[in-house]
């Protein structure tokens, strides 16, 4: 069963075609990686799914519902949450407050913010911080966390929406190999613990093989291959255009 269906979605920027009639289905419960070199169109593809960009034509269906043209915050409320390639947190607020505010937004309790104050969602905030490994950093200023921990915080913020499907745009971008390995392990654990369907982008092919059930390769705005990791790894076209003929990961 496809939980997310993209049908011939197209996006051009002033004549430059960034996403070229892409059709794609995300199966419920799977972990699916979209890989492709920088500039392939991965972030644009995510923006088209999450309502941050409108397609020139084509449709996006989430959970059996047409979401094309819907505002991003409404799509989040339906259960489709994402993280961004660039860090997207409130840097001056504490780690705890960042997650707490996300929970308040989810519950649309803005009007109660001042009456209930800091007591709001405290337990769930602590739970989420523990889940992403930030239990000890709750009171630190978010913008002063190490880079890898800021990415963990973003993950907690995305999870605060209580999503059914999670989209992560290059979750390990800018991380050291060790941080990358730890981060992938964490994402894997959380996906299982929360029963999430996960779609993530990555430019380094090597990162995805341990975690993805399926991989789709995006190249110049077109999905040139889609399948199990081994199928994709051995695909002639993928090797030619993406790996440059080598079996090693390419950036
Ligand atoms: P990726 O995430 O795979 O690195 P992007 O989706 O960010 O790729 O970009 C795909 C292509 O579209 C790039 O050539 C980029 O320069 C172009 N692009 C992305 N966003 C815009 C925009 N808002 N206006 C013009 N060109 C854009
Ligand atoms: Mg990108």
mmCIF file of C-alpha atoms and ligand atoms in Angstrom:
data_model
loop_
_atom_site.group_PDB
_atom_site.id
_atom_site.type_symbol
_atom_site.label_atom_id
_atom_site.label_comp_id
_atom_site.label_asym_id
_atom_site.label_seq_id
_atom_site.Cartn_x
_atom_site.Cartn_y
_atom_site.Cartn_z
ATOM 1 C CA UNK A 1 0.000 0.000 0.000
ATOM 2 C CA UNK A 2 1.414 3.342 -1.042
ATOM 3 C CA UNK A 3 1.102 5.965 1.694
ATOM 4 C CA UNK A 4 2.539 8.699 -0.542
ATOM 5 C CA UNK A 5 1.985 8.842 -4.289
ATOM 6 C CA UNK A 6 3.567 11.316 -6.655
ATOM 7 C CA UNK A 7 2.160 11.395 -10.171
ATOM 8 C CA UNK A 8 4.092 13.101 -13.017
ATOM 9 C CA UNK A 9 5.168 16.018 -10.881
ATOM 10 C CA UNK A 10 7.031 18.710 -12.781
ATOM 11 C CA UNK A 11 8.922 21.818 -11.693
ATOM 12 C CA UNK A 12 10.899 24.282 -13.729
ATOM 13 C CA UNK A 13 12.721 27.372 -12.496
ATOM 14 C CA UNK A 14 12.702 29.953 -15.266
ATOM 15 C CA UNK A 15 13.156 27.361 -17.991
ATOM 16 C CA UNK A 16 15.476 25.083 -16.019
ATOM 17 C CA UNK A 17 13.692 21.795 -15.361
ATOM 18 C CA UNK A 18 14.571 20.717 -11.804
ATOM 19 C CA UNK A 19 11.979 17.892 -11.553
ATOM 20 C CA UNK A 20 10.916 16.325 -14.820
ATOM 21 C CA UNK A 21 7.559 14.484 -14.703
ATOM 22 C CA UNK A 22 8.530 12.314 -11.748
ATOM 23 C CA UNK A 23 6.183 9.566 -10.567
ATOM 24 C CA UNK A 24 6.970 7.809 -7.330
ATOM 25 C CA UNK A 25 5.279 5.695 -4.659
ATOM 26 C CA UNK A 26 6.330 5.377 -1.025
ATOM 27 C CA UNK A 27 5.107 2.125 0.502
ATOM 28 C CA UNK A 28 3.730 2.133 4.021
ATOM 29 C CA UNK A 29 6.370 1.062 6.554
ATOM 30 C CA UNK A 30 9.383 1.203 4.256
ATOM 31 C CA UNK A 31 12.618 3.124 4.616
ATOM 32 C CA UNK A 32 13.292 4.644 1.221
ATOM 33 C CA UNK A 33 16.336 6.676 0.204
ATOM 34 C CA UNK A 34 16.434 9.185 -2.633
ATOM 35 C CA UNK A 35 20.031 9.501 -3.705
ATOM 36 C CA UNK A 36 21.654 11.659 -6.307
ATOM 37 C CA UNK A 37 24.518 14.106 -6.614
ATOM 38 C CA UNK A 38 24.224 17.743 -5.547
ATOM 39 C CA UNK A 39 21.872 19.580 -7.884
ATOM 40 C CA UNK A 40 19.975 16.418 -8.873
ATOM 41 C CA UNK A 41 16.705 17.873 -7.557
ATOM 42 C CA UNK A 42 16.326 16.074 -4.210
ATOM 43 C CA UNK A 43 15.444 19.111 -2.119
ATOM 44 C CA UNK A 44 13.129 20.441 -4.823
ATOM 45 C CA UNK A 45 11.374 17.070 -4.872
ATOM 46 C CA UNK A 46 10.833 17.259 -1.099
ATOM 47 C CA UNK A 47 9.613 20.845 -1.360
ATOM 48 C CA UNK A 48 7.028 19.755 -3.924
ATOM 49 C CA UNK A 49 5.798 16.991 -1.611
ATOM 50 C CA UNK A 50 5.594 19.133 1.529
ATOM 51 C CA UNK A 51 3.892 22.162 -0.021
ATOM 52 C CA UNK A 52 6.937 24.453 0.127
ATOM 53 C CA UNK A 53 6.832 24.585 -3.682
ATOM 54 C CA UNK A 54 3.915 24.139 -6.058
ATOM 55 C CA UNK A 55 4.399 21.846 -9.063
ATOM 56 C CA UNK A 56 3.819 23.160 -12.600
ATOM 57 C CA UNK A 57 1.721 20.051 -13.065
ATOM 58 C CA UNK A 58 1.279 16.668 -11.452
ATOM 59 C CA UNK A 59 -0.266 15.559 -8.181
ATOM 60 C CA UNK A 60 0.753 14.465 -4.698
ATOM 61 C CA UNK A 61 -1.470 12.103 -2.712
ATOM 62 C CA UNK A 62 -0.838 11.394 0.959
ATOM 63 C CA UNK A 63 -2.775 8.766 2.856
ATOM 64 C CA UNK A 64 -5.382 8.651 0.103
ATOM 65 C CA UNK A 65 -5.842 12.405 0.098
ATOM 66 C CA UNK A 66 -4.860 14.958 -2.571
ATOM 67 C CA UNK A 67 -2.419 17.385 -0.950
ATOM 68 C CA UNK A 68 -1.210 19.206 -4.082
ATOM 69 C CA UNK A 69 -1.342 22.935 -3.417
ATOM 70 C CA UNK A 70 -1.981 22.549 0.304
ATOM 71 C CA UNK A 71 -0.064 24.779 2.739
ATOM 72 C CA UNK A 72 2.927 23.158 4.479
ATOM 73 C CA UNK A 73 1.493 23.421 8.003
ATOM 74 C CA UNK A 74 -1.702 21.669 6.910
ATOM 75 C CA UNK A 75 0.304 18.858 5.358
ATOM 76 C CA UNK A 76 2.259 18.466 8.613
ATOM 77 C CA UNK A 77 -1.025 18.206 10.496
ATOM 78 C CA UNK A 78 -2.103 15.341 8.236
ATOM 79 C CA UNK A 79 0.954 13.395 9.417
ATOM 80 C CA UNK A 80 3.690 14.192 6.911
ATOM 81 C CA UNK A 81 6.628 15.870 8.685
ATOM 82 C CA UNK A 82 10.093 16.766 7.461
ATOM 83 C CA UNK A 83 13.474 18.079 8.401
ATOM 84 C CA UNK A 84 15.462 20.517 6.295
ATOM 85 C CA UNK A 85 18.895 20.255 4.756
ATOM 86 C CA UNK A 86 19.937 23.424 6.552
ATOM 87 C CA UNK A 87 19.533 23.563 10.325
ATOM 88 C CA UNK A 88 16.092 24.901 11.169
ATOM 89 C CA UNK A 89 15.760 25.497 14.920
ATOM 90 C CA UNK A 90 15.210 28.459 17.233
ATOM 91 C CA UNK A 91 18.875 29.072 18.114
ATOM 92 C CA UNK A 92 18.306 31.335 21.126
ATOM 93 C CA UNK A 93 15.739 29.141 22.811
ATOM 94 C CA UNK A 94 16.668 26.154 24.927
ATOM 95 C CA UNK A 95 16.686 22.652 23.503
ATOM 96 C CA UNK A 96 13.650 21.890 25.649
ATOM 97 C CA UNK A 97 11.705 24.934 24.459
ATOM 98 C CA UNK A 98 12.373 24.104 20.806
ATOM 99 C CA UNK A 99 10.596 20.781 21.167
ATOM 100 C CA UNK A 100 7.926 22.138 23.495
ATOM 101 C CA UNK A 101 6.952 24.827 20.980
ATOM 102 C CA UNK A 102 6.698 22.189 18.234
ATOM 103 C CA UNK A 103 4.331 20.142 20.427
ATOM 104 C CA UNK A 104 2.232 23.197 21.182
ATOM 105 C CA UNK A 105 1.985 23.943 17.465
ATOM 106 C CA UNK A 106 0.878 20.393 16.811
ATOM 107 C CA UNK A 107 -1.867 20.634 19.384
ATOM 108 C CA UNK A 108 -2.835 24.089 18.106
ATOM 109 C CA UNK A 109 -2.948 25.360 21.674
ATOM 110 C CA UNK A 110 -1.399 28.735 20.978
ATOM 111 C CA UNK A 111 -4.210 30.440 22.812
ATOM 112 C CA UNK A 112 -3.337 28.589 26.003
ATOM 113 C CA UNK A 113 0.354 29.315 25.842
ATOM 114 C CA UNK A 114 0.315 32.083 28.386
ATOM 115 C CA UNK A 115 -2.086 30.508 30.837
ATOM 116 C CA UNK A 116 -0.500 27.088 30.959
ATOM 117 C CA UNK A 117 2.985 28.384 30.372
ATOM 118 C CA UNK A 118 5.963 26.157 30.868
ATOM 119 C CA UNK A 119 3.982 23.211 32.216
ATOM 120 C CA UNK A 120 2.646 22.469 28.762
ATOM 121 C CA UNK A 121 3.717 19.181 27.232
ATOM 122 C CA UNK A 122 6.650 18.807 29.603
ATOM 123 C CA UNK A 123 6.530 15.024 29.801
ATOM 124 C CA UNK A 124 6.247 14.515 26.081
ATOM 125 C CA UNK A 125 9.042 17.015 25.469
ATOM 126 C CA UNK A 126 11.322 15.084 27.817
ATOM 127 C CA UNK A 127 10.343 11.819 26.163
ATOM 128 C CA UNK A 128 11.208 13.121 22.708
ATOM 129 C CA UNK A 129 14.522 14.549 23.871
ATOM 130 C CA UNK A 130 15.429 11.208 25.441
ATOM 131 C CA UNK A 131 14.432 9.441 22.224
ATOM 132 C CA UNK A 132 16.892 11.463 20.133
ATOM 133 C CA UNK A 133 19.641 11.298 22.763
ATOM 134 C CA UNK A 134 19.365 14.872 24.035
ATOM 135 C CA UNK A 135 18.122 14.089 27.536
ATOM 136 C CA UNK A 136 21.156 15.721 29.144
ATOM 137 C CA UNK A 137 21.105 18.837 26.951
ATOM 138 C CA UNK A 138 17.509 19.937 27.613
ATOM 139 C CA UNK A 139 18.476 23.232 29.218
ATOM 140 C CA UNK A 140 21.248 24.199 26.843
ATOM 141 C CA UNK A 141 20.834 26.997 24.323
ATOM 142 C CA UNK A 142 19.926 25.285 21.059
ATOM 143 C CA UNK A 143 22.233 27.359 18.872
ATOM 144 C CA UNK A 144 25.209 26.449 21.043
ATOM 145 C CA UNK A 145 24.859 22.688 20.599
ATOM 146 C CA UNK A 146 27.402 20.830 18.492
ATOM 147 C CA UNK A 147 26.301 20.455 14.874
ATOM 148 C CA UNK A 148 25.376 16.772 15.152
ATOM 149 C CA UNK A 149 23.248 17.487 18.210
ATOM 150 C CA UNK A 150 21.438 20.311 16.425
ATOM 151 C CA UNK A 151 20.467 17.766 13.791
ATOM 152 C CA UNK A 152 19.182 15.475 16.569
ATOM 153 C CA UNK A 153 17.131 18.373 17.880
ATOM 154 C CA UNK A 154 15.638 18.913 14.434
ATOM 155 C CA UNK A 155 14.661 15.282 14.413
ATOM 156 C CA UNK A 156 12.863 15.709 17.755
ATOM 157 C CA UNK A 157 11.062 18.774 16.369
ATOM 158 C CA UNK A 158 9.900 16.815 13.308
ATOM 159 C CA UNK A 159 8.775 13.927 15.543
ATOM 160 C CA UNK A 160 6.789 16.337 17.701
ATOM 161 C CA UNK A 161 4.243 16.507 14.879
ATOM 162 C CA UNK A 162 3.588 12.823 15.587
ATOM 163 C CA UNK A 163 3.974 12.011 11.905
ATOM 164 C CA UNK A 164 3.072 8.832 10.093
ATOM 165 C CA UNK A 165 5.601 9.601 7.369
ATOM 166 C CA UNK A 166 8.891 11.381 7.992
ATOM 167 C CA UNK A 167 10.952 13.083 5.273
ATOM 168 C CA UNK A 168 14.567 13.857 6.122
ATOM 169 C CA UNK A 169 16.574 15.983 3.700
ATOM 170 C CA UNK A 170 20.223 14.917 3.950
ATOM 171 C CA UNK A 171 20.052 14.148 7.682
ATOM 172 C CA UNK A 172 23.797 13.523 7.833
ATOM 173 C CA UNK A 173 24.915 16.515 5.753
ATOM 174 C CA UNK A 174 28.031 18.099 7.222
ATOM 175 C CA UNK A 175 28.652 15.268 9.677
ATOM 176 C CA UNK A 176 31.867 13.388 10.255
ATOM 177 C CA UNK A 177 31.841 9.689 9.298
ATOM 178 C CA UNK A 178 31.421 8.770 12.972
ATOM 179 C CA UNK A 179 28.567 11.248 13.507
ATOM 180 C CA UNK A 180 26.982 9.945 10.301
ATOM 181 C CA UNK A 181 27.090 6.341 11.501
ATOM 182 C CA UNK A 182 25.631 7.300 14.891
ATOM 183 C CA UNK A 183 22.970 9.446 13.321
ATOM 184 C CA UNK A 184 21.889 6.727 10.879
ATOM 185 C CA UNK A 185 21.687 4.249 13.756
ATOM 186 C CA UNK A 186 19.530 6.658 15.741
ATOM 187 C CA UNK A 187 17.206 7.305 12.800
ATOM 188 C CA UNK A 188 16.862 3.574 12.263
ATOM 189 C CA UNK A 189 15.963 2.986 15.932
ATOM 190 C CA UNK A 190 13.411 5.770 15.955
ATOM 191 C CA UNK A 191 11.817 4.598 12.715
ATOM 192 C CA UNK A 192 11.249 1.177 14.268
ATOM 193 C CA UNK A 193 10.213 2.502 17.694
ATOM 194 C CA UNK A 194 7.592 4.817 16.197
ATOM 195 C CA UNK A 195 6.502 2.603 13.316
ATOM 196 C CA UNK A 196 7.374 5.346 10.824
ATOM 197 C CA UNK A 197 7.536 5.292 7.078
ATOM 198 C CA UNK A 198 10.771 7.065 6.223
ATOM 199 C CA UNK A 199 11.845 8.878 3.069
ATOM 200 C CA UNK A 200 15.256 10.504 3.152
ATOM 201 C CA UNK A 201 17.692 12.057 0.724
ATOM 202 C CA UNK A 202 21.398 11.532 0.690
ATOM 203 C CA UNK A 203 24.161 12.424 -1.722
ATOM 204 C CA UNK A 204 26.586 9.766 -0.518
ATOM 205 C CA UNK A 205 25.476 6.381 -1.785
ATOM 206 C CA UNK A 206 27.567 4.551 0.810
ATOM 207 C CA UNK A 207 25.467 5.916 3.665
ATOM 208 C CA UNK A 208 22.182 4.422 2.515
ATOM 209 C CA UNK A 209 22.939 0.751 1.987
ATOM 210 C CA UNK A 210 22.720 -0.274 5.614
ATOM 211 C CA UNK A 211 19.386 1.354 6.270
ATOM 212 C CA UNK A 212 17.225 1.639 3.130
ATOM 213 C CA UNK A 213 14.712 -1.017 2.096
ATOM 214 C CA UNK A 214 14.548 0.644 -1.321
ATOM 215 C CA UNK A 215 16.600 3.269 -3.085
ATOM 216 C CA UNK A 216 15.619 5.612 -5.902
ATOM 217 C CA UNK A 217 18.278 7.446 -7.867
ATOM 218 C CA UNK A 218 17.503 10.969 -8.992
ATOM 219 C CA UNK A 219 19.601 12.398 -11.823
ATOM 220 C CA UNK A 220 18.930 15.741 -13.508
ATOM 221 C CA UNK A 221 15.357 15.735 -12.183
ATOM 222 C CA UNK A 222 14.542 12.202 -13.352
ATOM 223 C CA UNK A 223 14.383 8.967 -11.327
ATOM 224 C CA UNK A 224 16.686 6.736 -13.356
ATOM 225 C CA UNK A 225 16.489 3.650 -11.116
ATOM 226 C CA UNK A 226 14.434 2.431 -8.193
ATOM 227 C CA UNK A 227 14.642 -0.836 -6.299
ATOM 228 C CA UNK A 228 16.344 -2.849 -3.584
ATOM 229 C CA UNK A 229 19.849 -1.638 -2.658
ATOM 230 C CA UNK A 230 21.559 -4.458 -4.554
ATOM 231 C CA UNK A 231 19.476 -3.917 -7.667
ATOM 232 C CA UNK A 232 20.305 -0.213 -7.652
ATOM 233 C CA UNK A 233 23.958 -0.780 -6.903
ATOM 234 C CA UNK A 234 24.265 -3.086 -9.895
ATOM 235 C CA UNK A 235 22.179 -0.993 -12.276
ATOM 236 C CA UNK A 236 24.186 -0.137 -15.380
ATOM 237 C CA UNK A 237 22.831 3.377 -15.786
ATOM 238 C CA UNK A 238 23.307 4.185 -12.111
ATOM 239 C CA UNK A 239 26.904 3.065 -12.282
ATOM 240 C CA UNK A 240 27.496 5.068 -15.414
ATOM 241 C CA UNK A 241 25.902 8.390 -14.512
ATOM 242 C CA UNK A 242 26.167 8.367 -10.754
ATOM 243 C CA UNK A 243 29.102 6.253 -9.738
ATOM 244 C CA UNK A 244 31.249 7.050 -12.730
ATOM 245 C CA UNK A 245 31.637 3.342 -13.372
ATOM 246 C CA UNK A 246 33.093 2.601 -9.923
ATOM 247 C CA UNK A 247 31.378 0.556 -7.237
ATOM 248 C CA UNK A 248 32.379 3.061 -4.565
ATOM 249 C CA UNK A 249 30.224 5.816 -3.179
ATOM 250 C CA UNK A 250 30.257 9.137 -4.994
ATOM 251 C CA UNK A 251 29.373 12.533 -3.615
HETATM 252 P P1 LIG B 1 19.721 18.688 -4.568
HETATM 253 O O1 LIG B 1 18.919 18.837 -3.329
HETATM 254 O O2 LIG B 1 19.625 17.336 -5.185
HETATM 255 O O3 LIG B 1 21.150 19.099 -4.376
HETATM 256 P P2 LIG B 1 18.116 20.918 -5.511
HETATM 257 O O4 LIG B 1 16.723 20.424 -5.536
HETATM 258 O O5 LIG B 1 18.506 21.784 -4.384
HETATM 259 O O6 LIG B 1 19.133 19.691 -5.675
HETATM 260 O O7 LIG B 1 18.404 21.732 -6.845
HETATM 261 C C1 LIG B 1 18.145 21.166 -8.122
HETATM 262 C C2 LIG B 1 18.439 22.210 -9.172
HETATM 263 O O8 LIG B 1 17.442 23.218 -9.155
HETATM 264 C C3 LIG B 1 19.773 22.915 -8.972
HETATM 265 O O9 LIG B 1 20.357 23.142 -10.241
HETATM 266 C C4 LIG B 1 19.372 24.214 -8.315
HETATM 267 O O10 LIG B 1 20.288 25.236 -8.633
HETATM 268 C C5 LIG B 1 18.011 24.487 -8.931
HETATM 269 N N1 LIG B 1 17.133 25.227 -8.026
HETATM 270 C C6 LIG B 1 16.682 24.800 -6.824
HETATM 271 N N2 LIG B 1 15.868 25.704 -6.266
HETATM 272 C C7 LIG B 1 15.783 26.743 -7.135
HETATM 273 C C8 LIG B 1 15.100 27.986 -7.134
HETATM 274 N N3 LIG B 1 14.296 28.344 -6.125
HETATM 275 N N4 LIG B 1 15.259 28.793 -8.208
HETATM 276 C C9 LIG B 1 16.048 28.448 -9.233
HETATM 277 N N5 LIG B 1 16.730 27.281 -9.300
HETATM 278 C C10 LIG B 1 16.611 26.429 -8.266
HETATM 279 MG MG1 LIG B 2 19.412 19.241 -1.384
#
